[in-house]
Short mmCIF file of C-alpha atoms in Angstrom, two decimals:
data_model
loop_
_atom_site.label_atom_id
_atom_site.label_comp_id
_atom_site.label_asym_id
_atom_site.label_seq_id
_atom_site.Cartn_x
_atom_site.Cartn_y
_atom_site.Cartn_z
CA UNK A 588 46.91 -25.55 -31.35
CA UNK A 589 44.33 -23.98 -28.90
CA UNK A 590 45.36 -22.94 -25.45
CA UNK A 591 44.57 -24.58 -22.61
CA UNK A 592 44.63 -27.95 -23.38
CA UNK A 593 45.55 -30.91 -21.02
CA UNK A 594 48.87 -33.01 -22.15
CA UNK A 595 46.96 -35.64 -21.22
CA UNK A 596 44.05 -36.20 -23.84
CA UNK A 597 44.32 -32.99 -25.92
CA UNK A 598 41.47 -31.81 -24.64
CA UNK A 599 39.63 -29.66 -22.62
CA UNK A 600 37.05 -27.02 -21.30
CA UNK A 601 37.01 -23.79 -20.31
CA UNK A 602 38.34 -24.67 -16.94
CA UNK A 603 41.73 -25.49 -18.32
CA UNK A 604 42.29 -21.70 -18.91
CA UNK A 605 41.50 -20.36 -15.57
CA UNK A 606 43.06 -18.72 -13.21
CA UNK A 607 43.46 -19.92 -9.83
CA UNK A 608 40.88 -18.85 -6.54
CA UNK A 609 44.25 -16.89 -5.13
CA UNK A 610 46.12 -15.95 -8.23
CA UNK A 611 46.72 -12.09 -8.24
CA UNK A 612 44.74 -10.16 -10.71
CA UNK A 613 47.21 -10.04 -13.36
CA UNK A 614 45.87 -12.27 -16.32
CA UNK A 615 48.69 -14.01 -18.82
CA UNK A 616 47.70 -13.27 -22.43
CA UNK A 617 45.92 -16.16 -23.47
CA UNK A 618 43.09 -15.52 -20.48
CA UNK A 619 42.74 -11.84 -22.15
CA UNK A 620 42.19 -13.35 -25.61
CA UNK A 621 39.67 -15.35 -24.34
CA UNK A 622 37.96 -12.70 -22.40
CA UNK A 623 37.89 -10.30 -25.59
CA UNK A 624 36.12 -12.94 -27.51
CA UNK A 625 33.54 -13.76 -24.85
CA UNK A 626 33.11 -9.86 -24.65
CA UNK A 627 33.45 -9.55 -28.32
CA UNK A 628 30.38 -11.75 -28.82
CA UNK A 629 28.35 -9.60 -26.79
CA UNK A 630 29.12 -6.55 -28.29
CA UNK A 631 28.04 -7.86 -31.18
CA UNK A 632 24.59 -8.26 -30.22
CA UNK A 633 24.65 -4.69 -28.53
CA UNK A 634 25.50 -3.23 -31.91
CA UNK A 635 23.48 -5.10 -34.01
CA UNK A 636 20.39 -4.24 -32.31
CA UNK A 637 21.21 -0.43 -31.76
CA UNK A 638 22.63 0.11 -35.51
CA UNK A 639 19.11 -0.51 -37.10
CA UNK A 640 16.91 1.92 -34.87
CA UNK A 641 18.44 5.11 -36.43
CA UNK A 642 18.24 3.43 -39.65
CA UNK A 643 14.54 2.38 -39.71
CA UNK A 644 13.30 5.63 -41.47
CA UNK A 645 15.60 5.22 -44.32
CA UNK A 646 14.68 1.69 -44.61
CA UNK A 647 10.78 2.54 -44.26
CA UNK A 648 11.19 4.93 -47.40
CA UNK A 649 13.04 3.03 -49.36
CA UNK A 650 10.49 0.13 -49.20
CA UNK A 651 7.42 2.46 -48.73
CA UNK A 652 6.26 0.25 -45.56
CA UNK A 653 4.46 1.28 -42.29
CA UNK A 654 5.35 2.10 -38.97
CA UNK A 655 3.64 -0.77 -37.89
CA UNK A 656 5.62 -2.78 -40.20
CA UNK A 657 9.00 -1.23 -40.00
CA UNK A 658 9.40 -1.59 -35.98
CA UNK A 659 9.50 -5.88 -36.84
CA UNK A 660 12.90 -4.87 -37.69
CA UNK A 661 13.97 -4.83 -34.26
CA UNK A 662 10.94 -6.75 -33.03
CA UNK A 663 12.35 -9.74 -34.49
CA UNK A 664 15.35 -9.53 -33.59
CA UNK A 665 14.85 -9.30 -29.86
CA UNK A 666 11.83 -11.24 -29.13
CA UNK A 667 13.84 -13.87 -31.03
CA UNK A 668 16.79 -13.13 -29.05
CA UNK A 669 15.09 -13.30 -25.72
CA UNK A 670 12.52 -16.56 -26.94
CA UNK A 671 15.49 -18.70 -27.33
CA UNK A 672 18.23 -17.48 -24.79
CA UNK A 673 17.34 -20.06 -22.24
CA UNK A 674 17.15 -23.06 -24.94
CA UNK A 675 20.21 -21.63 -26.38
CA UNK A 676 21.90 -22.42 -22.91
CA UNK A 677 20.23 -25.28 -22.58
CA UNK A 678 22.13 -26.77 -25.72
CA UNK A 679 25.60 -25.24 -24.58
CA UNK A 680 25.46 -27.35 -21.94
CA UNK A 681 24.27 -30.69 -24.47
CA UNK A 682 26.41 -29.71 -27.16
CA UNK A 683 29.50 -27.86 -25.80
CA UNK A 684 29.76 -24.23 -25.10
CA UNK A 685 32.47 -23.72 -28.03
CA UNK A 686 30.97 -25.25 -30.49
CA UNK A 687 27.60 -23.76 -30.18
CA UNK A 688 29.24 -20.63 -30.12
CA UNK A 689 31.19 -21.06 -33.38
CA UNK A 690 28.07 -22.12 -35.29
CA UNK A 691 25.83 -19.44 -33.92
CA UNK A 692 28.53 -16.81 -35.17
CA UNK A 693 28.96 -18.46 -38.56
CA UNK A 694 25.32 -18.52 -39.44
CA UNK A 695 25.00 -15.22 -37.64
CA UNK A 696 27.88 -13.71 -40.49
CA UNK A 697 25.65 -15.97 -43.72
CA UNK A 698 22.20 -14.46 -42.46
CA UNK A 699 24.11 -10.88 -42.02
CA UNK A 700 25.20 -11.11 -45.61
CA UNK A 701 21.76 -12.02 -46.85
CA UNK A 702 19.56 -9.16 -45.34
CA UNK A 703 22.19 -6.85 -47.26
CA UNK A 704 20.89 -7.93 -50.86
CA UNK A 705 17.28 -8.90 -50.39
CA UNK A 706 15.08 -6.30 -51.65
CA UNK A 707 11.68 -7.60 -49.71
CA UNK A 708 11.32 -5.66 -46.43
CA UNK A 709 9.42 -9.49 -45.40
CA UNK A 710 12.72 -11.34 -45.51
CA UNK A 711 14.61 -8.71 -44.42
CA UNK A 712 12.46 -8.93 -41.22
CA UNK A 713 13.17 -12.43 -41.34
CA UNK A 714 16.98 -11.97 -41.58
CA UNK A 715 16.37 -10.14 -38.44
CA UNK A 716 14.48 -12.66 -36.48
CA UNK A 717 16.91 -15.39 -37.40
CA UNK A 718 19.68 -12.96 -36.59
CA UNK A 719 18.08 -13.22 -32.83
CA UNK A 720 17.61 -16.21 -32.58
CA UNK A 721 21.67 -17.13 -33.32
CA UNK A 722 22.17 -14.35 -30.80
CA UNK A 723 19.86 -16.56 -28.19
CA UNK A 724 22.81 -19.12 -28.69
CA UNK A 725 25.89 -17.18 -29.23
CA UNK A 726 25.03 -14.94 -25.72
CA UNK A 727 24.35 -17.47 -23.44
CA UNK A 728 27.30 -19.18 -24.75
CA UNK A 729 29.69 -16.65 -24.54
CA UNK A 730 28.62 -15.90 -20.88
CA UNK A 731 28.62 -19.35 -19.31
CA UNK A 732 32.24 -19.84 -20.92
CA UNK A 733 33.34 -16.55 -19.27
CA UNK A 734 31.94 -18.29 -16.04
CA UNK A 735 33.55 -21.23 -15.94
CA UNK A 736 36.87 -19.83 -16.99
CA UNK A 737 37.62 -17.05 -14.40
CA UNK A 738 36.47 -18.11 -10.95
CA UNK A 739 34.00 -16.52 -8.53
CA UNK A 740 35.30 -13.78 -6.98
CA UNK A 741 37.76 -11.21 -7.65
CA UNK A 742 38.63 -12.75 -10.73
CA UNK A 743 34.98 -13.29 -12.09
CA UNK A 744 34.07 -9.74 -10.82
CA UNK A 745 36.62 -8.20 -12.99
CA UNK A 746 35.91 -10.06 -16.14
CA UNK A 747 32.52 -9.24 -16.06
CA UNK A 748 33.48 -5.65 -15.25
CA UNK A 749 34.72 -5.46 -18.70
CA UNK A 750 32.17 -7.96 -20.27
CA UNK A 751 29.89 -5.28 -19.21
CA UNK A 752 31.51 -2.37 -20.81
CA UNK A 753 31.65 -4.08 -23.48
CA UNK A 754 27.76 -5.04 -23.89
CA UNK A 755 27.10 -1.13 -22.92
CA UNK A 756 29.58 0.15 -25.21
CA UNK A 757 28.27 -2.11 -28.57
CA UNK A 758 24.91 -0.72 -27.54
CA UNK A 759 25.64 3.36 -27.15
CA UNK A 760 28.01 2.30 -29.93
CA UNK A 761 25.62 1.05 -32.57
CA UNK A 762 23.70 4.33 -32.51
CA UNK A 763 26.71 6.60 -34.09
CA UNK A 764 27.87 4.53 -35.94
CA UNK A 765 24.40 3.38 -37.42
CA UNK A 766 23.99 7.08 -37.76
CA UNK A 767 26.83 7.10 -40.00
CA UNK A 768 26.16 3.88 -41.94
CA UNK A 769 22.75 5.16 -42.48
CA UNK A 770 24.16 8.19 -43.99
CA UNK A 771 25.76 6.55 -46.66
CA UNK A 772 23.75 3.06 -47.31
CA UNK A 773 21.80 1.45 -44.80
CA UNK A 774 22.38 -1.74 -46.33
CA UNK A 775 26.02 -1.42 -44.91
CA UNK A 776 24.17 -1.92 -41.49
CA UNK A 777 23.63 -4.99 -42.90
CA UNK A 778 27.55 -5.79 -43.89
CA UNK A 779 29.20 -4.55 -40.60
CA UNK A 780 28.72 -7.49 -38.47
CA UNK A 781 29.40 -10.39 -40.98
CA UNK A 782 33.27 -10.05 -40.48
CA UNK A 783 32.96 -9.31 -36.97
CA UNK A 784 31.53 -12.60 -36.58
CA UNK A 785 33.55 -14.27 -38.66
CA UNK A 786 36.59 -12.94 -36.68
CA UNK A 787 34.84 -13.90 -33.91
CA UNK A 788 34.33 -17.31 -34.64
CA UNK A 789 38.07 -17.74 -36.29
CA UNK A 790 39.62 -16.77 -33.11
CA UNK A 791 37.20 -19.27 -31.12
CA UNK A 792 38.50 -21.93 -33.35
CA UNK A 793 41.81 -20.83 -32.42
CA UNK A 794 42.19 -19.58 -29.03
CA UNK A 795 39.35 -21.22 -27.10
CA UNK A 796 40.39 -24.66 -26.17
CA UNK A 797 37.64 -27.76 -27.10
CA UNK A 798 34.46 -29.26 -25.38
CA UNK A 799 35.28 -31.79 -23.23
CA UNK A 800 33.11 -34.73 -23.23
CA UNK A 801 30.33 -34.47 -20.67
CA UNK A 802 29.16 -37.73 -18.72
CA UNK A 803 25.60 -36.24 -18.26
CA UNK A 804 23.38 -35.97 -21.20
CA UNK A 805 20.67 -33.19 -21.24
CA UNK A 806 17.59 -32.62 -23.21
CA UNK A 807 17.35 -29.55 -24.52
CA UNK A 808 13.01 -28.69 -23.87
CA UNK A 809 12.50 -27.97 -27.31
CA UNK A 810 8.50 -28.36 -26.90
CA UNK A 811 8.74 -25.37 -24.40
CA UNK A 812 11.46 -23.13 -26.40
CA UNK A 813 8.90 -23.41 -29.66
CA UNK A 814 5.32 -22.66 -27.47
CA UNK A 815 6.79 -19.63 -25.35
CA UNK A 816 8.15 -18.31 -29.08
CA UNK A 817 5.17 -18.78 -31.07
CA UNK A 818 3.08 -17.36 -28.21
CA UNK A 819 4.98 -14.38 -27.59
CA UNK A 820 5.75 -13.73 -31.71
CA UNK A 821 2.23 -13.78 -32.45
CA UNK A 822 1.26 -11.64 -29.34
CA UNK A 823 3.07 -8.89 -30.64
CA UNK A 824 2.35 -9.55 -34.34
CA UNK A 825 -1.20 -9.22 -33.00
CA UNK A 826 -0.49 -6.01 -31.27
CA UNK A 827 1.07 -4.42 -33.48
CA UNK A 828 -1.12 -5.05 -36.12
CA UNK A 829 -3.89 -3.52 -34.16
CA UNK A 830 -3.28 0.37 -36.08
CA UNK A 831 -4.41 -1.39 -39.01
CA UNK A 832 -7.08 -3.68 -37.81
CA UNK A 833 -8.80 -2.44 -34.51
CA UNK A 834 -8.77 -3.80 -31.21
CA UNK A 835 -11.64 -5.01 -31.51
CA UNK A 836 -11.36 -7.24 -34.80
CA UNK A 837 -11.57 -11.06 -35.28
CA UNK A 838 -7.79 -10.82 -36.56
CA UNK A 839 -7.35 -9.08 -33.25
CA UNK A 840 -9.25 -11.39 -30.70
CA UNK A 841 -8.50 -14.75 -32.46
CA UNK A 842 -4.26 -13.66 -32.53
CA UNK A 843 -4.75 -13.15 -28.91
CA UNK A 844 -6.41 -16.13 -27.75
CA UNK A 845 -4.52 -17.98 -29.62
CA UNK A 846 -1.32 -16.61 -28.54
CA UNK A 847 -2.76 -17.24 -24.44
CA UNK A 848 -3.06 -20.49 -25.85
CA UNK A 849 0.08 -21.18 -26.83
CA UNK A 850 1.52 -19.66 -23.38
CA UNK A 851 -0.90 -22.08 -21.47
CA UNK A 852 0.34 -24.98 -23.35
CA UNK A 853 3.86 -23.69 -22.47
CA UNK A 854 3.13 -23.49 -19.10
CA UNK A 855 1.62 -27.14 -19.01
CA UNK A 856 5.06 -28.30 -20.80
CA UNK A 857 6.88 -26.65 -18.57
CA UNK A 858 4.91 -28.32 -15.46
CA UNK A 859 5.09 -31.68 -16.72
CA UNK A 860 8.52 -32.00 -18.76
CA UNK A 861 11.67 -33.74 -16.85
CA UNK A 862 14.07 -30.99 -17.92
CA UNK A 863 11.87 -27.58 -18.22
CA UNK A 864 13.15 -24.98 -19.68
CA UNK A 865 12.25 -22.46 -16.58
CA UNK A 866 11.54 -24.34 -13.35
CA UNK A 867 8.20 -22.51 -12.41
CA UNK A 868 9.26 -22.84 -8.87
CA UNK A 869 11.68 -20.13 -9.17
CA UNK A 870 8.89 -17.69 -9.53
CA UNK A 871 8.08 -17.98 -5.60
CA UNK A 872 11.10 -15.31 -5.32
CA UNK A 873 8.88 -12.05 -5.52
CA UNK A 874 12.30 -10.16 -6.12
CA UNK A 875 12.75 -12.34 -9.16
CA UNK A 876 9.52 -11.42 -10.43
CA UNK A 877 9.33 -7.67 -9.55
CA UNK A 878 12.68 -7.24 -11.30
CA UNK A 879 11.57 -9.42 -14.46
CA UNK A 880 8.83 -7.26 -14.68
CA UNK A 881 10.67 -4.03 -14.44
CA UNK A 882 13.29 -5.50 -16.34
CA UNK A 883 10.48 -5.79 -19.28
CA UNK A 884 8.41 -2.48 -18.53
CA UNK A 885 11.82 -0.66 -18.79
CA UNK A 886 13.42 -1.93 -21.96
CA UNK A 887 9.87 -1.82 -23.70
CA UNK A 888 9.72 2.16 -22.77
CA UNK A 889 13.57 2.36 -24.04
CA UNK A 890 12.94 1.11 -27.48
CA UNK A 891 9.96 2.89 -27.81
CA UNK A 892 11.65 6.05 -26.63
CA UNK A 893 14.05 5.46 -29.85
CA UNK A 894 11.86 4.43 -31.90
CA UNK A 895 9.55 7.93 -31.52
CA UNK A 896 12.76 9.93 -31.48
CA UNK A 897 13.84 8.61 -35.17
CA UNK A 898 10.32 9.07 -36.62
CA UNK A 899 10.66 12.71 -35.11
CA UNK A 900 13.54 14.17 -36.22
CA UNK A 901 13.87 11.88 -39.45
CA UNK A 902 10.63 11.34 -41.00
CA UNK A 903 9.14 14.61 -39.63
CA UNK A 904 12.23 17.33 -39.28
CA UNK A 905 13.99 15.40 -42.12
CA UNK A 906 17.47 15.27 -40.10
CA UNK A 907 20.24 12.84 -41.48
CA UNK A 908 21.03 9.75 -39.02
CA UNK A 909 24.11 10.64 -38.04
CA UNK A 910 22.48 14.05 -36.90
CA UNK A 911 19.77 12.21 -34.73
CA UNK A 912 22.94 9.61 -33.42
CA UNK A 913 24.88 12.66 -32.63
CA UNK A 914 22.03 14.05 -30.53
CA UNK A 915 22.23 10.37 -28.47
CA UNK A 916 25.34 10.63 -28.32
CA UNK A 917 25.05 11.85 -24.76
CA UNK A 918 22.99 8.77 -23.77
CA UNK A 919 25.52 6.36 -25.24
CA UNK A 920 28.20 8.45 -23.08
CA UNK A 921 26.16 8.26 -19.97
CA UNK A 922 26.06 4.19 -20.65
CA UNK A 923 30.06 3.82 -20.85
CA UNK A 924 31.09 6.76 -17.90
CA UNK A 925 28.60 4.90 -15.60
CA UNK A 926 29.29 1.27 -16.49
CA UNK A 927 32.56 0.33 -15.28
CA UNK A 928 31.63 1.97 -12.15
CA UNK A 929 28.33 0.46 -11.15
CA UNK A 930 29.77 -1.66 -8.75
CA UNK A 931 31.66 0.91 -6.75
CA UNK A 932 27.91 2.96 -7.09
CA UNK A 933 25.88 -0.27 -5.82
CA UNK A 934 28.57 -1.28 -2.69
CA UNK A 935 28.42 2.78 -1.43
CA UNK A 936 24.68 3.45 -1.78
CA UNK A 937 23.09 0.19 -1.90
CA UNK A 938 22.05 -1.52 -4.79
CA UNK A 939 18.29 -0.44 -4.58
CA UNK A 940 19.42 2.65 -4.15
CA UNK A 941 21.37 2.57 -7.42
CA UNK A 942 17.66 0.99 -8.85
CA UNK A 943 15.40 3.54 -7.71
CA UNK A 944 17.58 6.26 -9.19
CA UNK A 945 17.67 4.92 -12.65
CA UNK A 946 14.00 4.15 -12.52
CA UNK A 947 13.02 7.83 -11.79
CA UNK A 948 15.09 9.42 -14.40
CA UNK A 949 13.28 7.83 -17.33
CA UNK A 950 10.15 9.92 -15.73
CA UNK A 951 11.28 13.27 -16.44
CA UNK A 952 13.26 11.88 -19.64
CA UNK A 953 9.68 10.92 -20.98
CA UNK A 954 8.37 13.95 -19.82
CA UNK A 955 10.35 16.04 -21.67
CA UNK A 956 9.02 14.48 -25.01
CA UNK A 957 5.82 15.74 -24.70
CA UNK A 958 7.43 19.40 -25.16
CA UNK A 959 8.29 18.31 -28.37
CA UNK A 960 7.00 20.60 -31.45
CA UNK A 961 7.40 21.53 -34.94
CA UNK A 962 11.29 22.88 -34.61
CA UNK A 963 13.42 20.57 -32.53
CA UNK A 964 14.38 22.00 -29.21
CA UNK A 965 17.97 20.46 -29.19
CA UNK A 966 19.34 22.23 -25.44
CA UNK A 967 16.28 22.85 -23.32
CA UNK A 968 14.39 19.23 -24.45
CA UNK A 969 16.16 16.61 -26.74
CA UNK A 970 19.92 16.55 -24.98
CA UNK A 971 18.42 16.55 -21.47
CA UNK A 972 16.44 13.85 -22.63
CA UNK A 973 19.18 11.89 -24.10
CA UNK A 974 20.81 12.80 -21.09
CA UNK A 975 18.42 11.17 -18.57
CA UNK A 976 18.05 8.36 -21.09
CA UNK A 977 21.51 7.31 -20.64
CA UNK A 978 21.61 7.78 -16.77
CA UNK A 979 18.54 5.57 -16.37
CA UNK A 980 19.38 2.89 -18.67
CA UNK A 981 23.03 3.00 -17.14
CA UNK A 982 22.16 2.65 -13.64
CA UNK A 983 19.28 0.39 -13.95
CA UNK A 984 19.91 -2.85 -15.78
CA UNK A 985 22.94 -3.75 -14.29
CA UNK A 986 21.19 -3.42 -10.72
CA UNK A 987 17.84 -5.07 -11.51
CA UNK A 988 20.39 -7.99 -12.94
CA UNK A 989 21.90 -7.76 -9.26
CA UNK A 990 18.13 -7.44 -7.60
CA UNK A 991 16.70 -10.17 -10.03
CA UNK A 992 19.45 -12.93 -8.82
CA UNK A 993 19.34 -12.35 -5.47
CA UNK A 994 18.07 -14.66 -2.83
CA UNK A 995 18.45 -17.86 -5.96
CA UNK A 996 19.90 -20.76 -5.08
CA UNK A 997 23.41 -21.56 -6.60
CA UNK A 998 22.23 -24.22 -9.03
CA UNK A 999 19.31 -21.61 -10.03
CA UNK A 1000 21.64 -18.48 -10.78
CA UNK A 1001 22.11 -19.18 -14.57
CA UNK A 1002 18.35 -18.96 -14.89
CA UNK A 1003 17.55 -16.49 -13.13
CA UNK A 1004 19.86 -14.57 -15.20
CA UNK A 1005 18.71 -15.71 -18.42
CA UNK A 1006 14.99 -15.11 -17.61
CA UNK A 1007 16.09 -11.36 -16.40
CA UNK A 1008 17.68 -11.24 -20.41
CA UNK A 1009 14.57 -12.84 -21.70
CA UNK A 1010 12.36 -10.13 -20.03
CA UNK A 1011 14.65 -7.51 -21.15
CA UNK A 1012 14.48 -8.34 -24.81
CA UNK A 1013 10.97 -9.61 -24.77
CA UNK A 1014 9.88 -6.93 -23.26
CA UNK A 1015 11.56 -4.40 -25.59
CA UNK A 1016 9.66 -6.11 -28.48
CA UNK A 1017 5.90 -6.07 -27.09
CA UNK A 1018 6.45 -2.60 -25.51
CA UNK A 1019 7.35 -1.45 -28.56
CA UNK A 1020 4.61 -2.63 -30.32
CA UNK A 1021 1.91 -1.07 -27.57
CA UNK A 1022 3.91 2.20 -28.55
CA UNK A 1023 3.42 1.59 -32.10
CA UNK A 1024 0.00 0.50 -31.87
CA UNK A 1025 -0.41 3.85 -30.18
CA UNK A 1026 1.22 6.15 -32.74
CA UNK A 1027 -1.88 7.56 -34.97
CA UNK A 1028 -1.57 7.37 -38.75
CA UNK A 1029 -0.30 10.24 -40.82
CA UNK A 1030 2.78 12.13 -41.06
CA UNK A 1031 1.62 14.72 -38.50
CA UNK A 1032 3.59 15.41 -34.80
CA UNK A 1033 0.46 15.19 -33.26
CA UNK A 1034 0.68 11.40 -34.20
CA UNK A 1035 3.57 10.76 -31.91
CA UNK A 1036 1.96 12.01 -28.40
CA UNK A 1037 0.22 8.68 -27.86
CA UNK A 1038 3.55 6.71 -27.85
CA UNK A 1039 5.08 9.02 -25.72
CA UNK A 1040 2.05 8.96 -23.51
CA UNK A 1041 2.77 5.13 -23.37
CA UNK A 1042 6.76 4.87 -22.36
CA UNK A 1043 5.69 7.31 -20.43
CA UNK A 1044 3.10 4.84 -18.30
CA UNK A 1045 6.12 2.18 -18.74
CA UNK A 1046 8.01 4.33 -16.72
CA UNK A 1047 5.80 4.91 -13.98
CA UNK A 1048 4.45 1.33 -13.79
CA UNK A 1049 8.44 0.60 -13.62
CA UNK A 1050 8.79 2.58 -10.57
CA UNK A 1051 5.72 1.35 -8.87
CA UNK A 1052 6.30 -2.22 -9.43
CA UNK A 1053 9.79 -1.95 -7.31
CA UNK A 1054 7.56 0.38 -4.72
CA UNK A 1055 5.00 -2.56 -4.37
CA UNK A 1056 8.06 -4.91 -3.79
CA UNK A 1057 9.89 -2.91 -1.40
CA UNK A 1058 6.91 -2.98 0.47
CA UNK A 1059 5.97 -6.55 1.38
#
């Protein structure tokens, strides 16, 4: 039997596991078990979309494919990821938080085992994308069940404390041990998360105690969820498909207005729809905004900045993957030393503070990769940039999540947090595309310089779009 549950009916929410407002902060097993699953979940994602960005090289030989064409492997799975994390919320609340959660894992663990035997890099791509978009469920999930078990406060702050660690530590995570899948077979990329999930989802069914049955009956805005997709999939299909055929094409053009069409029709969904998917109110908060749009310049300059280093020392120096994951090994480091004390950072020096900090380190971290030349500099270029890498990403998502949420109402908090996510993952996809639109064809290092020219201008239009804010 599940714990939790009422004597009453046999059945229950997440509230019937949590702790009390005044309860001291020593947690009986059963609220551990469920806090390891909720953080299991999320490390999950973390490690699924870190694991294939030291194995895209191998993949790109094996199948003789582009650049252009190999970056959709972690294209699809985060702009689907971020596309459907708010409808993915929306139908944890409809359907119950547990449930959602157990089918998103078990389809997660089936589409995991598929993209292990196809042999067409297209469905492997669209392994990944569905991959996301079970990850736009399962997260969202996961997080509003850790919510509504452990109250706000103390107890909240300290499960999310180790929620955290857990999200940064599946991300540094995936890179070494990608590295070291890769080595072998990447297809065991592929294998590594299926019985995760399924563990996962077993010890939901076991542990988590059931939906209750909700009075209220929501409509999930499915009409928005599948416009602000389809816009933003074909955007950076289009973008990315510009190294191949021009700017200035008709496939070019037409893939862009159509894609501003699809946003505009979003937008008038969104306006006129009883239960929109983002309230387009919220976006009067300028904080909100600024950090979404850092939130998006950032995390499109960090997956670019991975995706140039494995075409460098792979496809052009010919290292091994678990030699280029060893050499991030120092960001991944940076990501777990710093996370558990971010909030201790943010309550000394002020959570802008904190911001401005992590923002500025990507600038010299970027700069650094333009020294890059035909034998690797490993002490005096590529650690210190792995380095700042991990000290920027470390210090500055968790504080633009702070920035982003703050000054939102009560009732608006769980949006404002999932449209911070969305930026973050949206963002990583198009920004990645601009970088690989940017890389010039060939085999040559002189090919990489545009992309890093590009994170590069991420980073700076990162710093000055906080700068702007602070100064209204």
């Amino acid at each position: 039997m599940s714990v939790g549950l009422t004597p009453s009916d046999g059945r229950a929410d997440s509230a019937a596991l949590a702790p009390g407002q005044n309860d001291a902060l020593h947690w009986p097993a059963r609220l551990w078990v469920a806090l390891f699953i909720f953080s299991g979940v999320i490390l999950l994602d973390g490690l699924d979309i870190s694991m294939i960005a030291v194995a895209i090289p191998e993949i790109q030989h094996e199948f003789g494919i582009s650049a252009a064409t190999a970056q959709w492997l972690v294209s699809a799975y985060i702009l689907a990821f971020g596309g459907f994390l708010l409808l993915g919320g929306r139908c944890a609340d409809l359907f119950g938080r547990r449930r959602v959660l157990v089918v998103g894992l078990g389809v997660f663990a089936v589409v995991s085992l598929f993209g292990m035997v196809t042999n067409d890099p297209i469905l492997l791509i669209v392994s990944r994308f569905i991959k996301g978009m079970t990850a736009g469920f399962t997260g969202p999930a996961a997080m509003s069940l850790l919510t509504t078990t452990f109250p706000e406060g103390p107890h909240r702050n300290k499960a999310f404390g180790i929620f955290n660690l857990f999200e940064a530590s599946g991300y540094s995570s995936g890179l070494l041990v990608g590295g070291l899948l890769a080595g072998l077979d990447w297809r065991y990329i592929f294998v590594l998360p299926a019985p995760i999930a399924v563990l996962l989802m077993l010890a939901a069914l076991r542990f988590l105690p059931p939906d209750a049955p909700r009075a209220e009956r929501l409509r999930p805005d499915v009409g928005g969820a599948v416009t602000l997709v389809a816009g933003m999939l074909l955007l950076v299909f289009t973008v990315a498909s510009t190294a191949d055929a021009g700017w200035t094409s008709l496939r070019t053009t037409g893939g862009l207005a159509l894609s501003a069409l699809l946003l505009i029709t979003f937008l008038l969904i969104e306006h006129h729809v009883e239960q929109p998917l983002i309230r387009l109110g919220i976006f009067r908060n300028r904080g909100l905004v600024a950090a979404n749009v850092s939130a998006a310049l950032l995390y499109g300059g960090a997956m670019g900045f991975q995706f140039l280093i494995a075409l460098y020392l792979q496809n052009l120096q010919g290292w091994k993957p678990i030699h280029m994951a060893l050499m991030l090994l120092p960001a991944g480091l940076m990501v777990v030393i710093l996370g558990p004390k971010l909030g201790a950072l943010m309550n000394r020096f002020g959570v802008r503070r904190v911001l401005m900090v992590g923002l500025v380190a990507f600038v010299p971290c970027y700069l650094l990769m333009l020294r890059i030349g035909p034998t690797p500099d490993l002490w005096t270029v590529l650690l210190p940039a792995s380095l700042l890498w991990g000290i920027g990403f470390a210090l500055s998502i968790s504080a633009l999540m702070v920035v982003g949420t703050s000054g939102v109402a009560d009732e608006e908090q769980g949006l404002a947090a999932g449209l911070l996510n969305s930026s973050l993952q949206v963002g990583g996809a198009c920004g990645l595309a601009v970088v690989t639109a940017a890389i010039m064809p060939g085999t040559q290092l002189a090919m990489l310089y545009p992309g890093v020219i590009v994170i590069l201008a991420f980073a700076i239009l990162t710093l000055l779009a906080q700068l702007i804010h602070r100064r209204r």
